[in-house]
XYZ file of C-alpha atoms in Angstrom:
705
model
C -15.777 75.692 79.680
C -15.638 78.413 82.485
C -18.784 79.594 83.860
C -19.949 83.080 82.654
C -19.138 86.040 84.912
C -22.070 88.239 85.605
C -21.611 91.784 84.866
C -22.837 94.516 87.167
C -25.712 94.971 84.791
C -26.708 91.473 84.995
C -26.701 91.621 88.817
C -28.739 94.602 88.816
C -31.467 93.219 86.345
C -31.579 90.143 88.530
C -32.253 92.109 91.692
C -35.276 94.215 89.602
C -36.745 91.141 88.361
C -36.877 89.638 91.823
C -38.575 92.830 93.034
C -41.053 92.367 90.036
C -41.571 88.943 91.077
C -42.851 90.324 94.490
C -39.391 89.383 96.111
C -39.566 85.815 95.182
C -37.105 84.022 92.892
C -37.868 84.544 89.183
C -38.888 81.076 87.665
C -36.548 79.595 85.296
C -34.641 82.531 84.318
C -31.270 81.396 85.129
C -28.604 83.189 82.872
C -31.575 84.427 80.747
C -29.456 87.456 79.840
C -26.904 85.457 78.044
C -29.392 83.477 76.014
C -28.220 83.030 72.381
C -31.171 84.765 71.135
C -29.737 87.735 72.848
C -26.580 87.749 70.511
C -28.951 87.962 67.658
C -30.693 91.419 68.936
C -33.589 89.621 70.442
C -35.155 90.480 74.053
C -34.884 87.642 76.535
C -38.208 86.315 77.175
C -39.244 86.247 80.678
C -42.162 84.559 82.382
C -45.292 86.389 83.993
C -45.719 85.483 87.500
C -48.577 83.269 88.324
C -50.646 82.980 91.074
C -51.811 79.412 92.565
C -54.625 79.077 90.035
C -52.298 79.520 87.257
C -53.326 82.890 86.140
C -50.908 85.791 85.747
C -50.533 88.363 88.619
C -50.825 91.779 87.142
C -49.427 94.737 89.248
C -48.879 98.420 88.981
C -45.327 99.860 89.537
C -44.888 103.407 90.964
C -41.391 105.033 90.874
C -39.907 108.330 91.732
C -37.100 110.002 89.763
C -34.264 107.540 90.632
C -36.292 104.688 90.591
C -37.274 105.450 86.991
C -33.835 106.188 86.068
C -32.614 102.849 87.404
C -35.181 100.726 85.564
C -35.099 102.591 82.243
C -31.492 102.092 81.859
C -31.541 98.110 81.789
C -35.264 97.249 80.993
C -37.882 98.333 78.439
C -41.610 98.344 78.480
C -41.808 95.053 77.015
C -39.577 93.388 79.736
C -41.844 95.111 82.405
C -44.702 93.350 80.692
C -43.162 90.061 80.695
C -43.182 90.472 84.365
C -46.786 91.414 84.846
C -46.277 95.229 84.992
C -49.243 96.708 83.124
C -48.859 100.221 84.149
C -45.894 102.123 85.160
C -46.409 105.548 86.942
C -44.460 108.184 88.554
C -45.151 108.672 92.329
C -45.799 112.461 91.865
C -48.345 112.039 89.015
C -51.782 111.830 89.428
C -52.930 108.421 89.851
C -56.418 106.861 89.919
C -58.102 103.941 91.863
C -57.306 100.465 90.797
C -58.423 98.562 93.769
C -58.226 94.801 92.630
C -54.422 95.166 91.432
C -51.254 95.167 93.704
C -48.718 97.998 93.598
C -44.850 97.701 93.599
C -43.119 100.743 94.768
C -39.573 101.564 93.964
C -38.359 104.712 95.557
C -35.834 106.558 97.888
C -36.769 106.282 101.338
C -37.386 110.092 101.776
C -39.913 111.759 104.040
C -42.018 113.226 101.059
C -42.266 109.713 99.184
C -43.149 108.246 102.499
C -46.149 110.484 102.984
C -47.406 109.746 99.422
C -47.160 106.001 99.899
C -49.135 106.692 103.249
C -51.551 108.647 101.233
C -52.075 106.005 98.431
C -52.810 103.467 101.210
C -55.347 105.387 103.002
C -57.207 106.302 99.718
C -57.167 102.424 98.956
C -55.670 103.023 95.461
C -54.580 99.409 95.288
C -55.088 96.066 96.815
C -51.767 95.660 98.682
C -48.453 97.377 98.573
C -44.879 95.928 98.217
C -42.507 98.551 99.420
C -39.109 98.748 97.999
C -36.618 101.320 98.934
C -33.554 102.046 96.765
C -31.365 102.133 99.759
C -31.489 101.567 103.236
C -34.161 103.556 105.294
C -32.749 105.334 108.487
C -34.329 104.380 111.620
C -36.100 107.771 112.404
C -37.682 107.746 109.059
C -38.862 103.974 109.555
C -40.314 104.797 112.911
C -42.210 107.980 111.479
C -43.480 105.897 108.385
C -44.686 103.215 111.090
C -46.527 105.906 113.020
C -48.275 107.433 109.658
C -49.458 103.938 108.881
C -50.654 103.219 112.398
C -52.564 106.559 112.383
C -54.281 105.740 109.251
C -54.957 101.968 110.093
C -53.631 100.647 107.002
C -51.189 98.312 108.025
C -52.992 95.261 106.462
C -52.615 96.731 103.123
C -48.573 96.486 103.168
C -47.434 93.052 102.177
C -43.609 93.720 102.126
C -40.994 96.360 102.963
C -37.672 95.650 101.514
C -34.305 97.746 101.570
C -32.995 96.901 97.802
C -29.791 98.550 97.455
C -30.126 99.672 93.818
C -29.557 103.089 94.028
C -27.171 103.499 91.109
C -27.925 103.620 87.330
C -26.223 100.999 84.926
C -25.375 102.109 81.589
C -23.349 99.516 80.150
C -22.624 95.772 81.537
C -19.802 97.378 83.669
C -20.463 101.127 83.660
C -22.437 102.840 86.284
C -23.143 106.270 87.796
C -24.867 107.399 91.112
C -27.066 109.853 89.087
C -26.156 112.827 91.406
C -26.579 115.468 89.120
C -24.548 117.877 87.191
C -23.047 119.891 90.204
C -21.005 117.377 92.067
C -17.794 118.636 90.745
C -18.791 122.236 91.448
C -19.773 121.275 94.990
C -16.559 119.692 95.906
C -14.380 122.607 94.453
C -16.470 125.472 95.370
C -15.663 127.746 98.274
C -18.978 129.076 98.533
C -20.883 125.853 99.402
C -21.947 125.058 103.149
C -20.009 122.090 104.885
C -23.497 120.585 105.442
C -24.287 120.347 101.565
C -20.827 118.781 101.098
C -21.491 116.281 103.865
C -24.887 115.452 102.217
C -23.273 114.669 98.795
C -20.522 112.455 100.481
C -23.110 110.600 102.380
C -25.122 109.916 99.198
C -21.890 108.772 97.494
C -21.179 106.550 100.220
C -24.537 105.129 100.149
C -24.274 104.414 96.260
C -20.931 102.614 96.573
C -22.148 100.455 99.488
C -25.127 99.383 97.080
C -22.954 98.663 94.250
C -20.750 96.636 96.818
C -23.672 94.761 98.038
C -25.011 93.958 94.470
C -21.273 92.900 93.245
C -21.432 90.455 96.201
C -18.153 90.926 97.782
C -16.304 93.295 100.176
C -13.674 95.316 98.275
C -10.429 96.675 99.320
C -10.358 100.247 99.038
C -7.544 102.532 97.552
C -7.540 106.298 97.423
C -5.042 109.202 97.265
C -4.573 111.034 100.517
C -6.839 114.218 101.053
C -9.505 115.520 99.191
C -13.233 114.062 98.589
C -11.814 110.749 97.699
C -10.254 109.950 101.311
C -13.412 111.410 102.844
C -15.701 109.059 100.850
C -13.030 106.141 101.248
C -13.033 106.467 105.115
C -16.866 106.745 105.623
C -17.282 103.913 103.240
C -14.912 101.650 105.063
C -16.649 102.414 108.220
C -20.110 101.811 106.972
C -18.923 98.497 105.605
C -17.313 97.701 108.855
C -20.430 98.466 111.091
C -22.627 96.388 108.649
C -20.367 93.168 109.264
C -20.321 93.973 113.017
C -23.867 95.039 113.550
C -26.071 93.429 111.120
C -27.993 90.001 111.930
C -28.189 89.433 108.248
C -24.859 90.067 106.671
C -25.535 90.991 103.138
C -22.160 89.817 101.826
C -22.696 86.202 103.277
C -25.348 84.879 101.229
C -24.264 85.860 97.607
C -24.909 83.475 95.048
C -21.970 84.442 93.132
C -18.358 84.151 94.403
C -15.637 86.604 93.824
C -13.499 85.708 90.578
C -11.239 83.131 92.783
C -12.255 80.909 95.159
C -9.428 81.490 97.599
C -10.523 83.919 100.310
C -7.554 86.127 100.098
C -7.218 89.812 99.857
C -6.207 89.497 96.107
C -9.236 87.554 95.289
C -11.502 90.489 96.187
C -11.946 93.444 94.148
C -10.167 96.634 94.783
C -12.154 99.829 94.693
C -9.860 102.837 93.537
C -11.667 106.070 94.592
C -10.054 109.228 92.632
C -10.916 112.744 92.328
C -11.756 114.178 89.205
C -8.895 117.003 89.189
C -6.357 114.266 88.911
C -6.785 114.432 85.178
C -9.589 116.647 83.389
C -8.588 116.083 79.868
C -10.954 113.001 79.532
C -13.643 115.202 80.215
C -12.774 117.591 77.390
C -11.167 115.249 74.924
C -12.816 114.476 71.393
C -12.977 110.729 70.931
C -13.079 108.489 67.665
C -15.107 105.790 69.134
C -18.756 104.840 68.277
C -19.813 105.126 72.147
C -17.817 108.466 72.905
C -19.048 110.138 69.560
C -22.845 109.129 70.478
C -22.431 110.369 73.779
C -20.416 113.754 72.778
C -22.598 114.485 69.416
C -25.892 113.227 70.044
C -26.124 113.859 73.656
C -26.959 110.301 74.782
C -28.612 110.256 78.378
C -29.910 106.879 80.235
C -28.763 104.852 77.056
C -31.328 107.281 75.147
C -30.578 109.345 72.102
C -32.632 111.533 69.765
C -31.829 111.712 66.262
C -33.082 114.339 63.606
C -33.733 112.511 60.189
C -35.151 114.266 57.304
C -38.720 114.051 56.163
C -37.737 113.476 52.619
C -34.083 112.673 52.225
C -34.324 113.872 48.498
C -35.473 117.283 49.564
C -34.114 118.327 52.952
C -35.880 121.640 52.845
C -39.019 119.696 53.855
C -37.810 119.687 57.527
C -36.887 116.962 59.805
C -38.523 114.654 62.278
C -37.044 113.466 65.717
C -36.807 109.772 66.586
C -35.586 108.270 69.731
C -33.604 105.369 70.112
C -32.483 103.090 73.016
C -28.892 101.729 73.224
C -28.458 98.745 75.412
C -26.673 95.499 75.825
C -29.882 93.718 74.206
C -28.734 95.510 70.922
C -26.398 93.010 69.626
C -24.665 95.614 67.237
C -24.131 98.169 70.088
C -22.825 95.494 72.348
C -20.406 94.421 69.704
C -19.306 98.193 68.346
C -19.764 100.549 71.343
C -16.125 100.687 71.960
C -14.634 100.364 68.497
C -13.403 103.219 66.258
C -16.121 104.812 64.168
C -15.030 103.798 60.786
C -15.287 100.143 61.928
C -18.771 100.679 62.875
C -19.424 101.717 59.279
C -17.723 98.621 58.245
C -19.932 96.429 60.526
C -23.108 98.004 59.286
C -22.194 97.231 55.592
C -21.205 93.499 56.694
C -24.417 92.860 58.702
C -26.740 94.462 56.149
C -24.891 92.035 53.716
C -25.466 89.238 55.913
C -29.250 90.372 56.518
C -29.779 90.508 52.609
C -28.369 87.056 52.044
C -30.486 85.472 54.853
C -33.547 87.008 53.333
C -32.731 86.088 50.047
C -32.187 82.332 51.173
C -35.730 82.309 52.854
C -37.298 83.785 50.249
C -35.634 81.325 47.498
C -36.699 78.242 49.535
C -40.405 79.363 50.199
C -40.803 80.856 46.696
C -41.783 84.140 47.991
C -40.742 87.229 46.226
C -40.159 89.123 49.304
C -40.229 88.774 53.100
C -43.421 90.632 53.206
C -45.140 88.182 50.809
C -44.600 85.494 53.444
C -47.441 86.852 55.366
C -49.625 86.010 52.242
C -50.437 82.556 50.756
C -47.503 81.064 48.944
C -47.303 77.941 47.154
C -44.372 76.769 49.124
C -43.577 73.740 51.015
C -44.912 73.655 54.637
C -41.677 72.571 55.997
C -39.768 75.679 54.169
C -42.772 77.955 55.337
C -42.631 76.779 58.920
C -38.910 77.578 58.942
C -39.271 80.948 57.468
C -42.012 81.958 59.731
C -39.610 80.868 62.811
C -36.922 83.126 61.358
C -39.108 86.127 60.373
C -39.135 87.914 63.842
C -35.525 87.668 64.367
C -34.732 88.889 60.829
C -37.199 91.771 61.099
C -35.499 92.848 64.409
C -32.168 92.710 63.177
C -33.255 94.701 60.342
C -34.937 97.310 62.545
C -31.564 97.349 64.386
C -29.542 97.867 61.586
C -31.770 100.590 60.448
C -31.696 102.402 63.796
C -27.677 102.431 63.628
C -27.719 103.689 59.894
C -29.655 106.654 61.245
C -27.371 106.916 64.023
C -24.281 106.751 61.682
C -25.724 109.191 59.307
C -26.193 111.901 62.173
C -22.727 111.349 63.521
C -21.262 111.703 60.005
C -23.347 115.087 59.906
C -21.720 116.112 63.174
C -18.292 114.781 62.443
C -18.534 117.118 59.269
C -20.057 120.053 60.707
C -17.710 120.475 63.562
C -14.506 118.832 61.941
C -14.263 116.381 64.991
C -12.061 114.063 62.838
C -9.317 117.206 62.896
C -9.871 117.778 66.544
C -9.218 114.303 67.348
C -6.011 114.278 65.385
C -4.607 117.389 66.721
C -5.256 116.144 70.379
C -3.431 112.757 69.654
C -0.299 114.752 69.434
C -1.328 117.905 71.665
C 1.904 118.179 73.338
C 3.655 118.784 69.932
C 1.450 121.754 69.030
C 3.380 125.009 69.379
C 1.482 128.257 70.833
C 1.499 129.706 67.041
C -0.400 126.498 65.864
C -2.826 126.782 68.446
C -3.464 130.323 68.117
C -3.722 129.994 64.310
C -6.264 127.183 64.894
C -8.390 129.320 67.109
C -8.461 132.065 64.600
C -9.491 129.722 61.778
C -13.150 130.269 60.901
C -13.178 127.185 58.817
C -12.403 124.961 61.841
C -15.880 123.825 62.480
C -19.093 125.631 63.642
C -18.947 125.088 67.296
C -16.996 127.365 69.322
C -16.937 124.882 72.262
C -14.545 122.590 70.241
C -12.139 124.989 70.217
C -12.452 126.060 73.761
C -12.031 122.257 74.587
C -9.071 121.732 72.499
C -7.454 124.870 74.197
C -8.052 123.826 77.684
C -6.390 120.256 76.812
C -3.423 122.025 75.201
C -3.241 124.249 78.285
C -3.291 121.510 80.981
C -0.846 119.347 78.826
C 1.739 121.809 77.688
C 5.090 121.956 80.158
C 5.925 125.487 79.891
C 3.992 128.175 81.632
C 1.944 130.360 79.395
C 2.810 134.035 79.669
C -0.119 136.814 80.741
C 0.288 138.252 77.222
C -0.231 135.124 75.512
C -2.994 133.949 77.426
C -4.694 137.374 76.832
C -4.342 136.572 72.850
C -5.691 133.117 73.244
C -8.780 134.355 75.186
C -9.164 137.339 72.665
C -9.117 134.635 69.831
C -11.692 132.346 71.684
C -14.280 135.322 72.488
C -13.831 136.144 68.930
C -14.891 132.666 67.618
C -17.781 132.966 69.940
C -16.699 130.961 72.781
C -17.834 131.558 76.532
C -14.191 131.734 78.278
C -15.669 131.921 81.617
C -14.212 128.439 82.749
C -10.650 129.515 81.885
C -10.677 131.488 85.134
C -11.027 128.366 87.271
C -8.864 126.136 84.834
C -5.880 128.361 85.355
C -6.310 127.998 89.103
C -6.584 124.154 89.061
C -3.638 123.773 86.377
C -1.201 123.505 88.927
C -2.782 120.666 90.896
C -3.665 118.606 87.676
C -0.084 119.044 86.503
C 1.241 117.080 89.563
C -1.245 114.406 89.046
C -1.622 113.882 85.216
C 0.800 111.393 83.687
C 1.665 112.187 79.827
C 0.670 108.955 77.676
C 2.984 107.673 74.957
C 1.246 105.458 72.413
C 1.717 101.682 73.319
C 1.873 100.939 69.519
C 3.490 102.933 66.472
C 1.140 105.255 64.868
C -0.307 103.390 61.874
C -0.864 105.146 58.469
C -2.372 101.932 56.767
C -6.078 102.620 55.465
C -6.982 99.044 56.441
C -9.404 100.002 59.258
C -10.934 102.527 57.197
C -12.189 100.438 54.403
C -15.472 100.449 56.141
C -16.043 104.129 55.061
C -14.970 103.297 51.354
C -17.062 100.227 51.265
C -20.029 102.111 52.768
C -19.292 104.841 50.047
C -19.360 102.174 47.162
C -22.077 99.994 48.458
C -24.583 102.056 50.522
C -24.216 105.349 48.326
C -27.884 105.783 48.035
C -28.615 105.728 51.736
C -25.967 108.186 52.624
C -25.223 110.418 49.664
C -28.839 111.071 48.921
C -29.121 112.144 52.637
C -28.333 115.380 54.209
C -24.634 115.069 53.576
C -24.836 115.063 49.986
C -21.565 115.567 47.767
C -19.715 116.312 50.935
C -19.457 112.746 52.035
C -16.511 111.730 50.024
C -14.630 114.862 51.445
C -15.311 113.732 54.683
C -14.081 110.420 54.255
C -10.934 111.425 52.581
C -10.431 113.694 55.513
C -10.305 110.781 58.145
C -7.921 108.376 55.957
C -4.460 109.661 57.233
C -4.762 108.410 60.960
C -5.657 105.481 63.107
C -6.419 105.506 66.647
C -3.573 104.367 68.788
C -3.339 102.642 72.315
C -2.637 105.621 74.590
C -3.564 105.081 78.443
C -4.913 107.842 80.332
C -3.899 109.060 83.516
C -6.594 106.954 85.242
C -5.826 104.075 83.366
C -2.141 104.072 84.324
C -3.120 104.652 88.042
C -5.458 101.772 87.755
C -2.605 99.490 86.248
C -0.205 100.273 88.838
C -2.651 99.092 91.432
C -3.992 96.062 89.814
C -0.859 95.028 87.906
C 2.178 96.711 89.716
C 4.535 94.351 88.155
C 3.796 95.756 84.605
C 3.202 99.399 85.620
C 5.707 102.201 84.711
C 7.990 103.547 87.629
C 5.900 107.088 87.145
C 2.718 105.468 87.788
C 4.075 103.385 90.591
C 5.368 106.569 92.166
C 2.028 108.320 91.923
C 0.265 105.636 93.800
C 2.972 104.753 96.231
C 1.360 106.720 98.924
C -2.259 105.996 98.285
C -4.294 105.013 101.425
C -5.072 101.209 101.891
C -8.372 100.525 103.616
C -9.740 96.835 104.258
C -13.055 96.680 105.840
C -12.422 93.048 106.885
C -8.912 94.002 108.695
C -8.799 95.238 112.203
C -5.932 97.355 111.331
C -6.238 98.848 107.588
C -8.390 101.941 108.736
C -8.058 105.615 108.866
C -9.547 108.718 110.577
C -12.288 110.482 109.450
C -11.504 114.178 108.039
C -14.263 116.862 108.090
C -15.807 118.399 104.904
C -14.028 121.487 105.125
C -10.636 119.780 105.894
C -10.986 117.590 102.907
C -12.096 120.450 100.503
C -8.971 122.591 101.505
C -6.713 119.631 101.126
C -8.208 119.089 97.539
C -7.526 122.782 96.683
C -3.997 122.279 97.484
C -4.121 124.094 101.135
C -2.704 122.715 104.348
C -4.402 120.626 106.451
C -3.792 119.049 109.830
C -6.149 115.980 110.187
C -4.859 112.341 110.681
C -4.104 110.339 107.688
C -5.584 107.157 106.702
C -3.566 103.972 106.623
C -0.343 103.668 104.544
C -0.310 100.489 102.523
C 2.673 98.147 103.257
C 5.024 97.102 100.701
C 3.218 93.859 100.172
C -0.171 95.475 99.938
C 1.408 97.808 97.467
C 2.720 95.154 95.264
C -0.324 92.728 95.361
C -1.960 92.227 92.146
C -6.056 92.164 91.445
C -7.940 90.676 88.823
C -10.846 92.936 89.527
C -11.319 96.467 90.211
C -14.120 99.190 90.616
C -12.728 102.626 89.481
C -14.971 105.421 90.687
C -14.288 109.158 89.928
C -15.488 111.836 92.321
C -16.959 114.844 90.381
C -18.001 113.217 86.943
C -17.048 110.429 84.774
C -16.314 110.249 81.096
C -17.291 107.858 78.411
C -13.876 108.267 76.759
C -12.112 107.321 80.039
C -14.382 104.221 80.336
C -13.573 103.248 76.848
C -9.833 103.605 77.553
C -10.100 101.618 80.696
C -11.956 98.835 78.875
C -9.596 98.701 76.085
C -6.627 98.285 78.615
C -8.266 95.461 80.322
C -9.022 93.592 77.091
C -5.306 94.266 75.802
C -3.568 92.824 79.019
C -6.000 90.041 80.081
C -4.352 87.356 77.954
C -3.343 85.184 80.930
C -4.702 86.819 83.876
C -2.914 89.444 86.164
C 0.894 89.798 85.107
C 3.070 86.861 86.457
C -0.017 84.746 87.090
C -0.419 81.204 85.620
C -1.652 80.767 82.129
C -5.516 80.376 82.399
C -5.981 82.487 85.172
C -9.140 84.656 85.263
C -9.200 87.558 83.027
C -8.885 91.195 84.145
C -12.289 93.034 84.999
C -12.869 96.637 85.530
C -16.176 98.258 86.682
C -16.007 102.028 85.967
C -18.297 104.488 87.999
C -18.798 108.158 88.797
C -20.920 110.554 90.593
C -22.591 111.234 87.101
C -21.702 110.576 83.604
C -21.210 113.724 81.689
C -20.434 114.957 78.282
C -17.989 117.597 77.553
C -20.527 120.401 77.076
C -22.092 119.709 80.384
C -18.912 119.659 82.224
C -17.515 122.741 80.667
C -20.581 125.295 80.313
C -22.062 123.817 83.530
C -19.466 122.976 86.115
C -16.030 124.627 85.260
C -17.960 127.882 83.861
C -19.795 128.092 87.149
C -16.495 127.709 89.266
C -14.821 130.333 86.698
C -17.410 132.901 87.429
C -16.919 132.565 91.371
C -13.352 133.245 90.700
């Protein structure tokens, strides 16, 4: 059996656990994240760290905003407790003295954070400090910190100082963002931002990608289009990797426990890092999706794997109001791990199947023990000791599984309510054939008051159509569209910028024909009918009421099809050029090639202003990076990191994962049977939903124009 290939999340969790273990090797937790119990929804059990006397070493964890986001996306409070963390606090919060307990800091190396750490040490808040910076501290800041420590005479209180290279947030096993906020797309496309601010964003992006490469344990080959932010970031990252290998005494890439996917040290055995500008394709940032993960991100505004769902206080009487419940969705959740990327109707079917399995298991246990229900097992029952012992052993797993299914029932109910109110199934169906829609059909839809209650959905659909249609839209027609959108209640500020950027995106977008015929069978949707028949009380007595059947009937006429986005086609042309379409190959033929291990494959460094002019379609005169040779253009890769500058989309991530799964039967095209499967890690400066992107970034740029 082939060894399990660690995901980016596995590696980040291992690094965090090492920090929690005071930067020592965690005891006996090898491959703990792939324990069979995790597949049943249980949290892998970690061992608390023991001192020489065998007693637990309890500690305080102090983090800043980024440190909190990094930890909270992959670990829960129970996980922290397992590693001896009794209290976790924000570095800017009011903290009281706990003199007998060591403190772990996980913070960015900023002047403000260093001053707060120095203040803690001088006040003697904790016994000793283990300082972990999320990325490498600069020499001037380190010297200033050392001067502060010397001035306060607190050097004896510092046990460790480490650079950890963890300044990225992992949402799914192979999904990350640099958590850079909701302004990066605006910053790279605005004419009103100063070069110094753009340079700071680029530097932060390069630092984050360097940390991702360190965590993955291999130096990637870098590919990117000419000009724009992508080239600036690629050139700087190439130089940073080169400088590290040449000048560092301890090479971070030389002592990694995990090897690349192939043991052969050739360029094809290393991952390829594909850096792309968001303007290559805006459609995934706007589209309505039909997968569970994308719907949760769009409808329920998921952030850092946490969502808040409103549920009625009394399902029989919705007028009594609602209560809010927050849920965490991560890879420890067996149901989420299995269903995040599948169409929503299949999720409904799987909920039904899992509830049936739970009920059968519970019935079997109670039958053997003689109890009338699981709750009775806590009382004295006249059952055999052997059966009772087995039941008590299975009880925690069953209860956790039931809690997970109840959570997903609540989420599914909230999603169904959102689908019904906003008619998201109709929008998704129209967008599947958006290029076939005429101007008259689009205008009629915008004017139709019955098409959902959310004006933003109409604006999103119109922008997708506007970016996708081959013909130019006359000014008179555009005025009619804008009037219809305004009447519907939409804020059309974003359109001013979309008109400007349309010509650029039309040169880079690739229309996607389905890779399979559109199916009309209802097989995949039997989950909804099954839910309707067998779980009617839970859904029909809730907020949806009698409209549940109407909603189901409205989504039975179509099936999701395999349709690759532009980013997916670009990725295919670089990872598997032998199978890629000629149009995709033509788009990436001129992509630059950087190999930090090579003395030749490197380029010159553009200035921020030059790169921005190029991205906006203006002429530039700076030197180009290295063009790929024919052999470099045609080499295949089994592993890729796809990074989007200016914001990522959950829909785009799902599309890439589907392509990788669909084409990984025997490794890269033309490879031998049994070759390693294709793997893609997707990342962005920030993961945004459509509302944040349209109303935040596009609207802001539109007002500037």
